[in-house]
Amino acid sequence: MIRVGVVGATGYVGGEVVRWVLSTPGLELAAVVSTRRAGQALSAAHPGLLGLCDLELTPFDAAALACLDAVILAVPHGESAALAASIGAHGDPILVDCAADHRHAVGWVYGQPEWAGSALRGARRIAAPGCFATALALALAPFAAAGLFQGEITAVAATGSTGSGASPSAGTHHPERFANLRAYKVLCHQHVPEVRTFLARLSGAPAPELAFVPLSAPVDRGILATCFFRCDEAVDPRAVLADAYAHAPGVRLRFASPELRFVRGTGFCDLTATRQGPIVTVISAIDNLGRGAAAQAIQALLLALGHEGPGPLRTSPLVP
């Protein structure tokens, strides 16, 4: 069994990571870390785990974590770099960072399972992509890899309230989002450079311009992203997606619009594509906590360990 520790286990992403570890054969949840709630049972932070996991939350102990096979960091952006360095100073477990601190950093593999190729096999340092970045990248990557973009990309994506973390604020608290829809960080979201860097590496060309508008949606989890770009009219965009993801068990191609309810609680990304003249539209749907964070981190970990199967990604959604 691969012994896994989760740092930041009481947050939304941390709780989702715990859920995926518990449900993945071959992985053992060996440590759950929360300095703020140390000494409490994990089920006190996540009551749904009552009877499923009896571990006690412990303070961060780099030396103890370094003795495990793998550690998943599910802490806020800006906090994971120091924690990773501390663990690395005591040993060499596989580290998977769900925060933004190491995305495209030297020495870390950008853990996009469908596009990382052999880089994930045997990797010891993995940076899990961001949630918006995942929804956009999976929609756009096949076209970038084929060099098909003509000019700027435009994207709009709506996200659920869990994407803002467990600590409420005036702009992210769910009651402020209920029965409402608003844009935020218009054309300046932090995931834009992440996506552009990823697409540039795939294409071998300069990063395409990306105009992105995120929307705060009145749902608790999920991202629905719509991407627009110009492409040669001889290209069949649906065929591009089908060819790129023919052997990708975590990506499903739909004829109708993807819907959040069909990816809720899963590691799937659902895609569709259409075009009108030179304009191609690609729509993607993911669960921001699943495919956008925890499930993708677990899949990357499994690939690093040499497991080539679909792993936990092919889990049925909670419908209705």
mmCIF file of C-alpha atoms in Angstrom:
data_model
loop_
_atom_site.group_PDB
_atom_site.id
_atom_site.type_symbol
_atom_site.label_atom_id
_atom_site.label_comp_id
_atom_site.label_asym_id
_atom_site.label_seq_id
_atom_site.Cartn_x
_atom_site.Cartn_y
_atom_site.Cartn_z
ATOM 1 C CA MET A 1 0.000 0.000 0.000
ATOM 2 C CA ILE A 2 1.133 3.517 -0.788
ATOM 3 C CA ARG A 3 0.962 5.576 2.411
ATOM 4 C CA VAL A 4 -0.410 9.051 1.685
ATOM 5 C CA GLY A 5 -0.526 12.125 3.884
ATOM 6 C CA VAL A 6 -2.832 15.080 3.248
ATOM 7 C CA VAL A 7 -1.799 18.518 4.481
ATOM 8 C CA GLY A 8 -4.715 20.919 4.793
ATOM 9 C CA ALA A 9 -7.199 18.107 5.199
ATOM 10 C CA THR A 10 -10.002 20.241 6.680
ATOM 11 C CA GLY A 11 -10.527 22.507 3.643
ATOM 12 C CA TYR A 12 -12.735 21.822 0.644
ATOM 13 C CA VAL A 13 -9.889 20.573 -1.552
ATOM 14 C CA GLY A 14 -8.312 18.680 1.351
ATOM 15 C CA GLY A 15 -11.576 16.957 2.160
ATOM 16 C CA GLU A 16 -12.006 16.013 -1.477
ATOM 17 C CA VAL A 17 -8.456 14.645 -1.617
ATOM 18 C CA VAL A 18 -9.221 12.532 1.454
ATOM 19 C CA ARG A 19 -12.359 11.194 -0.242
ATOM 20 C CA TRP A 20 -10.449 10.182 -3.361
ATOM 21 C CA VAL A 21 -7.591 8.595 -1.409
ATOM 22 C CA LEU A 22 -10.051 6.516 0.624
ATOM 23 C CA SER A 23 -11.780 5.282 -2.535
ATOM 24 C CA THR A 24 -8.648 4.475 -4.556
ATOM 25 C CA PRO A 25 -7.316 0.902 -4.335
ATOM 26 C CA GLY A 26 -3.645 0.735 -3.437
ATOM 27 C CA LEU A 27 -3.628 3.998 -1.490
ATOM 28 C CA GLU A 28 -3.719 4.194 2.314
ATOM 29 C CA LEU A 29 -4.600 7.425 4.096
ATOM 30 C CA ALA A 30 -1.816 7.525 6.669
ATOM 31 C CA ALA A 31 -1.858 11.116 7.978
ATOM 32 C CA VAL A 32 -4.198 14.095 7.931
ATOM 33 C CA VAL A 33 -2.730 17.445 8.888
ATOM 34 C CA SER A 34 -4.423 20.566 10.177
ATOM 35 C CA THR A 35 -2.535 22.710 12.640
ATOM 36 C CA ARG A 36 -5.648 24.740 13.459
ATOM 37 C CA ARG A 37 -7.753 21.676 14.311
ATOM 38 C CA ALA A 38 -5.037 19.309 15.523
ATOM 39 C CA GLY A 39 -6.259 16.781 18.064
ATOM 40 C CA GLN A 40 -9.749 16.549 16.584
ATOM 41 C CA ALA A 41 -11.059 13.580 14.649
ATOM 42 C CA LEU A 42 -11.101 14.021 10.878
ATOM 43 C CA SER A 43 -14.830 13.294 10.995
ATOM 44 C CA ALA A 44 -15.316 16.386 13.163
ATOM 45 C CA ALA A 45 -14.166 18.497 10.221
ATOM 46 C CA HIS A 46 -15.893 16.326 7.618
ATOM 47 C CA PRO A 47 -18.907 14.679 9.315
ATOM 48 C CA GLY A 48 -19.635 12.628 6.203
ATOM 49 C CA LEU A 49 -16.506 10.590 6.964
ATOM 50 C CA LEU A 50 -17.896 9.349 10.297
ATOM 51 C CA GLY A 51 -17.343 5.584 10.379
ATOM 52 C CA LEU A 52 -15.217 5.723 7.210
ATOM 53 C CA CYS A 53 -12.034 7.209 8.615
ATOM 54 C CA ASP A 54 -11.053 7.428 12.286
ATOM 55 C CA LEU A 55 -7.766 9.294 11.878
ATOM 56 C CA GLU A 56 -6.944 12.192 14.178
ATOM 57 C CA LEU A 57 -5.846 15.509 12.717
ATOM 58 C CA THR A 58 -2.238 16.300 13.593
ATOM 59 C CA PRO A 59 -0.044 19.407 13.404
ATOM 60 C CA PHE A 60 2.395 19.767 10.533
ATOM 61 C CA ASP A 61 5.470 17.619 11.182
ATOM 62 C CA ALA A 62 7.850 17.663 8.223
ATOM 63 C CA ALA A 63 9.977 14.768 9.495
ATOM 64 C CA ALA A 64 6.977 12.495 10.044
ATOM 65 C CA LEU A 65 5.472 13.354 6.653
ATOM 66 C CA ALA A 66 8.805 12.732 4.953
ATOM 67 C CA CYS A 67 8.579 9.085 6.070
ATOM 68 C CA LEU A 68 5.432 8.531 3.973
ATOM 69 C CA ASP A 69 5.351 7.452 0.337
ATOM 70 C CA ALA A 70 3.454 10.518 -0.848
ATOM 71 C CA VAL A 71 2.179 13.814 0.539
ATOM 72 C CA ILE A 72 -0.555 15.897 -1.052
ATOM 73 C CA LEU A 73 -0.531 19.587 -0.162
ATOM 74 C CA ALA A 74 -4.049 21.061 -0.141
ATOM 75 C CA VAL A 75 -3.229 24.387 1.486
ATOM 76 C CA PRO A 76 -3.923 27.966 0.311
ATOM 77 C CA HIS A 77 -1.848 29.484 -2.486
ATOM 78 C CA GLY A 78 1.388 30.913 -1.173
ATOM 79 C CA GLU A 79 1.727 28.463 1.701
ATOM 80 C CA SER A 80 2.749 25.231 0.004
ATOM 81 C CA ALA A 81 6.248 26.220 -1.167
ATOM 82 C CA ALA A 82 7.651 26.494 2.343
ATOM 83 C CA LEU A 83 5.894 23.298 3.458
ATOM 84 C CA ALA A 84 7.206 21.359 0.461
ATOM 85 C CA ALA A 85 10.741 22.577 1.091
ATOM 86 C CA SER A 86 10.497 21.569 4.749
ATOM 87 C CA ILE A 87 9.322 18.059 3.913
ATOM 88 C CA GLY A 88 11.975 17.724 1.231
ATOM 89 C CA ALA A 89 14.675 18.610 3.730
ATOM 90 C CA HIS A 90 13.791 15.495 5.750
ATOM 91 C CA GLY A 91 13.166 12.935 2.984
ATOM 92 C CA ASP A 92 11.908 12.338 -0.525
ATOM 93 C CA PRO A 93 8.238 11.332 -0.634
ATOM 94 C CA ILE A 94 6.320 12.147 -3.778
ATOM 95 C CA LEU A 95 4.904 15.633 -3.291
ATOM 96 C CA VAL A 96 1.735 16.745 -5.080
ATOM 97 C CA ASP A 97 0.935 20.438 -4.700
ATOM 98 C CA CYS A 98 -2.692 21.462 -5.291
ATOM 99 C CA ALA A 99 -1.843 25.153 -4.793
ATOM 100 C CA ALA A 100 -0.362 27.486 -7.401
ATOM 101 C CA ASP A 101 3.113 27.736 -5.869
ATOM 102 C CA HIS A 102 4.857 25.256 -8.183
ATOM 103 C CA ARG A 103 2.881 25.323 -11.422
ATOM 104 C CA HIS A 104 5.433 25.419 -14.269
ATOM 105 C CA ALA A 105 8.223 25.731 -11.676
ATOM 106 C CA VAL A 106 11.632 24.231 -12.413
ATOM 107 C CA GLY A 107 11.905 20.707 -11.010
ATOM 108 C CA TRP A 108 8.129 20.223 -10.825
ATOM 109 C CA VAL A 109 6.003 18.370 -13.385
ATOM 110 C CA TYR A 110 2.815 20.133 -14.436
ATOM 111 C CA GLY A 111 0.418 17.314 -13.589
ATOM 112 C CA GLN A 112 -2.072 17.394 -16.453
ATOM 113 C CA PRO A 113 -2.544 13.605 -16.943
ATOM 114 C CA GLU A 114 -3.606 13.671 -20.597
ATOM 115 C CA TRP A 115 -0.785 15.951 -21.714
ATOM 116 C CA ALA A 116 2.148 15.422 -19.354
ATOM 117 C CA GLY A 117 3.236 12.338 -21.273
ATOM 118 C CA SER A 118 6.126 10.372 -19.831
ATOM 119 C CA ALA A 119 7.104 13.301 -17.586
ATOM 120 C CA LEU A 120 4.738 12.073 -14.857
ATOM 121 C CA ARG A 121 6.184 8.568 -14.762
ATOM 122 C CA GLY A 122 8.493 8.398 -11.790
ATOM 123 C CA ALA A 123 7.972 12.092 -10.956
ATOM 124 C CA ARG A 124 8.717 13.101 -7.365
ATOM 125 C CA ARG A 125 7.387 16.671 -7.526
ATOM 126 C CA ILE A 126 4.003 17.288 -9.161
ATOM 127 C CA ALA A 127 2.115 20.571 -9.476
ATOM 128 C CA ALA A 128 -1.606 19.961 -9.939
ATOM 129 C CA PRO A 129 -3.214 22.392 -12.433
ATOM 130 C CA GLY A 130 -5.742 24.983 -11.274
ATOM 131 C CA CYS A 131 -9.470 24.413 -11.673
ATOM 132 C CA PHE A 132 -10.186 27.098 -14.287
ATOM 133 C CA ALA A 133 -6.891 26.194 -15.951
ATOM 134 C CA THR A 134 -8.016 22.565 -16.227
ATOM 135 C CA ALA A 135 -11.373 23.426 -17.792
ATOM 136 C CA LEU A 136 -9.744 25.756 -20.316
ATOM 137 C CA ALA A 137 -6.645 23.691 -21.032
ATOM 138 C CA LEU A 138 -8.485 20.450 -21.765
ATOM 139 C CA ALA A 139 -10.751 22.326 -24.182
ATOM 140 C CA LEU A 140 -7.897 24.107 -25.956
ATOM 141 C CA ALA A 141 -4.937 21.722 -25.759
ATOM 142 C CA PRO A 142 -5.764 19.605 -28.852
ATOM 143 C CA PHE A 143 -5.893 22.722 -31.008
ATOM 144 C CA ALA A 144 -2.688 24.102 -29.534
ATOM 145 C CA ALA A 145 -0.858 20.829 -30.098
ATOM 146 C CA ALA A 146 -1.966 20.874 -33.749
ATOM 147 C CA GLY A 147 -1.065 24.545 -34.241
ATOM 148 C CA LEU A 148 -4.602 25.481 -35.264
ATOM 149 C CA PHE A 149 -5.203 28.797 -33.473
ATOM 150 C CA GLN A 150 -5.596 31.857 -35.640
ATOM 151 C CA GLY A 151 -5.312 34.882 -33.374
ATOM 152 C CA GLU A 152 -6.669 35.477 -29.885
ATOM 153 C CA ILE A 153 -8.678 33.046 -27.762
ATOM 154 C CA THR A 154 -11.699 34.284 -25.835
ATOM 155 C CA ALA A 155 -13.157 32.346 -22.914
ATOM 156 C CA VAL A 156 -15.951 32.730 -20.372
ATOM 157 C CA ALA A 157 -16.354 30.285 -17.477
ATOM 158 C CA ALA A 158 -18.761 30.036 -14.559
ATOM 159 C CA THR A 159 -17.614 28.440 -11.305
ATOM 160 C CA GLY A 160 -19.165 27.220 -8.087
ATOM 161 C CA SER A 161 -18.624 28.721 -4.648
ATOM 162 C CA THR A 162 -16.317 25.954 -3.382
ATOM 163 C CA GLY A 163 -13.661 27.254 -5.759
ATOM 164 C CA SER A 164 -13.082 30.121 -3.339
ATOM 165 C CA GLY A 165 -12.255 27.869 -0.399
ATOM 166 C CA ALA A 166 -13.908 27.166 2.933
ATOM 167 C CA SER A 167 -13.402 30.614 4.476
ATOM 168 C CA PRO A 168 -16.284 32.905 3.464
ATOM 169 C CA SER A 169 -15.826 36.480 2.320
ATOM 170 C CA ALA A 170 -18.169 39.172 1.077
ATOM 171 C CA GLY A 171 -17.552 38.233 -2.537
ATOM 172 C CA THR A 172 -17.397 34.447 -2.219
ATOM 173 C CA HIS A 173 -19.809 33.486 0.569
ATOM 174 C CA HIS A 174 -22.523 31.309 -0.971
ATOM 175 C CA PRO A 175 -25.486 33.405 0.274
ATOM 176 C CA GLU A 176 -23.995 36.320 -1.693
ATOM 177 C CA ARG A 177 -23.949 34.154 -4.819
ATOM 178 C CA PHE A 178 -27.363 32.542 -4.504
ATOM 179 C CA ALA A 179 -29.780 33.595 -7.270
ATOM 180 C CA ASN A 180 -27.027 35.800 -8.664
ATOM 181 C CA LEU A 181 -24.416 35.806 -11.419
ATOM 182 C CA ARG A 182 -21.503 38.214 -11.684
ATOM 183 C CA ALA A 183 -18.141 38.574 -13.367
ATOM 184 C CA TYR A 184 -14.929 39.090 -11.390
ATOM 185 C CA LYS A 185 -11.205 39.459 -12.131
ATOM 186 C CA VAL A 186 -12.197 40.356 -15.689
ATOM 187 C CA LEU A 187 -9.233 39.854 -18.047
ATOM 188 C CA CYS A 188 -6.849 39.516 -15.082
ATOM 189 C CA HIS A 189 -7.483 36.100 -13.529
ATOM 190 C CA GLN A 190 -4.406 34.379 -12.111
ATOM 191 C CA HIS A 191 -4.966 31.208 -14.167
ATOM 192 C CA VAL A 192 -4.462 32.981 -17.508
ATOM 193 C CA PRO A 193 -0.621 32.861 -17.426
ATOM 194 C CA GLU A 194 -0.822 29.229 -16.342
ATOM 195 C CA VAL A 195 -2.991 28.311 -19.339
ATOM 196 C CA ARG A 196 -0.940 30.352 -21.798
ATOM 197 C CA THR A 197 2.306 28.751 -20.643
ATOM 198 C CA PHE A 198 0.776 25.289 -20.936
ATOM 199 C CA LEU A 199 -0.521 25.940 -24.469
ATOM 200 C CA ALA A 200 2.793 27.427 -25.578
ATOM 201 C CA ARG A 201 4.678 24.339 -24.422
ATOM 202 C CA LEU A 202 2.309 22.119 -26.374
ATOM 203 C CA SER A 203 2.524 24.122 -29.581
ATOM 204 C CA GLY A 204 6.182 25.090 -29.436
ATOM 205 C CA ALA A 205 5.067 28.570 -30.472
ATOM 206 C CA PRO A 206 4.602 31.826 -28.556
ATOM 207 C CA ALA A 207 1.735 31.711 -26.086
ATOM 208 C CA PRO A 208 -1.593 32.710 -27.672
ATOM 209 C CA GLU A 209 -3.392 35.716 -26.270
ATOM 210 C CA LEU A 210 -6.240 34.676 -23.967
ATOM 211 C CA ALA A 211 -9.038 37.048 -22.966
ATOM 212 C CA PHE A 212 -10.774 35.357 -20.039
ATOM 213 C CA VAL A 213 -13.833 36.400 -18.044
ATOM 214 C CA PRO A 214 -14.683 34.255 -14.984
ATOM 215 C CA LEU A 215 -18.200 34.242 -13.576
ATOM 216 C CA SER A 216 -19.324 33.578 -10.017
ATOM 217 C CA ALA A 217 -22.236 31.134 -10.326
ATOM 218 C CA PRO A 218 -24.963 30.226 -7.794
ATOM 219 C CA VAL A 219 -23.876 26.572 -7.502
ATOM 220 C CA ASP A 220 -21.606 24.936 -4.949
ATOM 221 C CA ARG A 221 -19.295 23.014 -7.277
ATOM 222 C CA GLY A 222 -18.498 22.762 -10.969
ATOM 223 C CA ILE A 223 -17.096 24.824 -13.849
ATOM 224 C CA LEU A 224 -18.685 25.327 -17.257
ATOM 225 C CA ALA A 225 -16.266 27.001 -19.670
ATOM 226 C CA THR A 226 -16.895 28.251 -23.210
ATOM 227 C CA CYS A 227 -13.915 29.009 -25.450
ATOM 228 C CA PHE A 228 -13.976 30.830 -28.804
ATOM 229 C CA PHE A 229 -11.199 31.099 -31.390
ATOM 230 C CA ARG A 230 -10.616 31.338 -35.133
ATOM 231 C CA CYS A 231 -9.498 28.277 -37.031
ATOM 232 C CA ASP A 232 -9.159 27.202 -40.665
ATOM 233 C CA GLU A 233 -12.634 26.338 -41.970
ATOM 234 C CA ALA A 234 -11.418 22.994 -43.305
ATOM 235 C CA VAL A 235 -10.807 21.775 -39.738
ATOM 236 C CA ASP A 236 -13.496 19.666 -38.037
ATOM 237 C CA PRO A 237 -13.154 20.697 -34.358
ATOM 238 C CA ARG A 238 -15.051 17.697 -33.087
ATOM 239 C CA ALA A 239 -12.693 15.376 -34.943
ATOM 240 C CA VAL A 240 -9.722 17.211 -33.384
ATOM 241 C CA LEU A 241 -11.082 16.522 -29.901
ATOM 242 C CA ALA A 242 -11.975 12.915 -30.730
ATOM 243 C CA ASP A 243 -8.494 12.172 -32.054
ATOM 244 C CA ALA A 244 -6.724 13.860 -29.147
ATOM 245 C CA TYR A 245 -8.742 12.106 -26.430
ATOM 246 C CA ALA A 246 -9.412 8.743 -28.075
ATOM 247 C CA HIS A 247 -7.419 7.005 -25.341
ATOM 248 C CA ALA A 248 -8.157 9.380 -22.467
ATOM 249 C CA PRO A 249 -10.551 7.675 -20.014
ATOM 250 C CA GLY A 250 -11.100 10.904 -18.065
ATOM 251 C CA VAL A 251 -12.378 12.918 -21.036
ATOM 252 C CA ARG A 252 -15.794 12.387 -22.630
ATOM 253 C CA LEU A 253 -17.009 13.927 -25.876
ATOM 254 C CA ARG A 254 -20.671 14.956 -26.034
ATOM 255 C CA PHE A 255 -22.886 16.149 -28.875
ATOM 256 C CA ALA A 256 -25.056 18.399 -26.702
ATOM 257 C CA SER A 257 -23.714 20.953 -24.240
ATOM 258 C CA PRO A 258 -21.892 19.455 -21.270
ATOM 259 C CA GLU A 259 -23.735 19.906 -17.976
ATOM 260 C CA LEU A 260 -22.388 20.299 -14.452
ATOM 261 C CA ARG A 261 -24.732 17.656 -13.034
ATOM 262 C CA PHE A 262 -23.118 14.952 -15.193
ATOM 263 C CA VAL A 263 -19.617 15.628 -13.838
ATOM 264 C CA ARG A 264 -20.529 16.458 -10.243
ATOM 265 C CA GLY A 265 -18.393 14.453 -7.820
ATOM 266 C CA THR A 266 -16.344 12.905 -10.629
ATOM 267 C CA GLY A 267 -12.962 13.233 -12.291
ATOM 268 C CA PHE A 268 -14.422 13.571 -15.782
ATOM 269 C CA CYS A 269 -14.081 16.459 -18.181
ATOM 270 C CA ASP A 270 -16.966 16.604 -20.664
ATOM 271 C CA LEU A 271 -16.372 18.421 -23.954
ATOM 272 C CA THR A 272 -18.225 19.428 -27.077
ATOM 273 C CA ALA A 273 -17.235 21.511 -30.086
ATOM 274 C CA THR A 274 -18.963 23.253 -32.960
ATOM 275 C CA ARG A 275 -18.179 25.941 -35.475
ATOM 276 C CA GLN A 276 -19.798 28.666 -37.539
ATOM 277 C CA GLY A 277 -17.582 29.800 -40.363
ATOM 278 C CA PRO A 278 -14.092 30.511 -39.006
ATOM 279 C CA ILE A 279 -15.254 30.638 -35.362
ATOM 280 C CA VAL A 280 -14.853 27.468 -33.298
ATOM 281 C CA THR A 281 -16.608 27.061 -29.951
ATOM 282 C CA VAL A 282 -15.455 24.457 -27.423
ATOM 283 C CA ILE A 283 -17.410 23.930 -24.197
ATOM 284 C CA SER A 284 -16.070 22.008 -21.213
ATOM 285 C CA ALA A 285 -17.524 20.964 -17.878
ATOM 286 C CA ILE A 286 -15.656 19.718 -14.816
ATOM 287 C CA ASP A 287 -16.181 19.404 -11.083
ATOM 288 C CA ASN A 288 -13.819 22.072 -9.734
ATOM 289 C CA LEU A 289 -13.030 20.041 -6.595
ATOM 290 C CA GLY A 290 -12.815 16.730 -8.473
ATOM 291 C CA ARG A 291 -11.240 17.032 -11.898
ATOM 292 C CA GLY A 292 -10.164 20.576 -11.102
ATOM 293 C CA ALA A 293 -8.213 19.574 -7.998
ATOM 294 C CA ALA A 294 -8.348 16.316 -6.006
ATOM 295 C CA ALA A 295 -9.145 13.670 -8.637
ATOM 296 C CA GLN A 296 -6.539 15.101 -10.985
ATOM 297 C CA ALA A 297 -3.943 15.148 -8.193
ATOM 298 C CA ILE A 298 -4.658 11.496 -7.406
ATOM 299 C CA GLN A 299 -4.496 10.522 -11.084
ATOM 300 C CA ALA A 300 -1.144 12.285 -11.445
ATOM 301 C CA LEU A 301 0.122 10.484 -8.335
ATOM 302 C CA LEU A 302 -0.948 7.121 -9.733
ATOM 303 C CA LEU A 303 0.817 7.831 -13.029
ATOM 304 C CA ALA A 304 3.943 8.801 -11.115
ATOM 305 C CA LEU A 305 3.731 5.434 -9.348
ATOM 306 C CA GLY A 306 3.506 3.610 -12.681
ATOM 307 C CA HIS A 307 -0.229 2.920 -12.813
ATOM 308 C CA GLU A 308 -1.412 3.386 -16.403
ATOM 309 C CA GLY A 309 -5.139 2.672 -15.967
ATOM 310 C CA PRO A 310 -7.952 5.194 -15.522
ATOM 311 C CA GLY A 311 -7.496 5.255 -11.754
ATOM 312 C CA PRO A 312 -10.294 7.055 -9.919
ATOM 313 C CA LEU A 313 -11.347 9.257 -12.809
ATOM 314 C CA ARG A 314 -14.171 7.038 -14.050
ATOM 315 C CA THR A 315 -16.575 7.550 -11.162
ATOM 316 C CA SER A 316 -20.280 8.014 -11.826
ATOM 317 C CA PRO A 317 -21.822 11.394 -10.954
ATOM 318 C CA LEU A 318 -24.411 12.087 -8.298
ATOM 319 C CA VAL A 319 -27.538 12.507 -10.448
ATOM 320 C CA PRO A 320 -30.065 13.992 -9.928
#
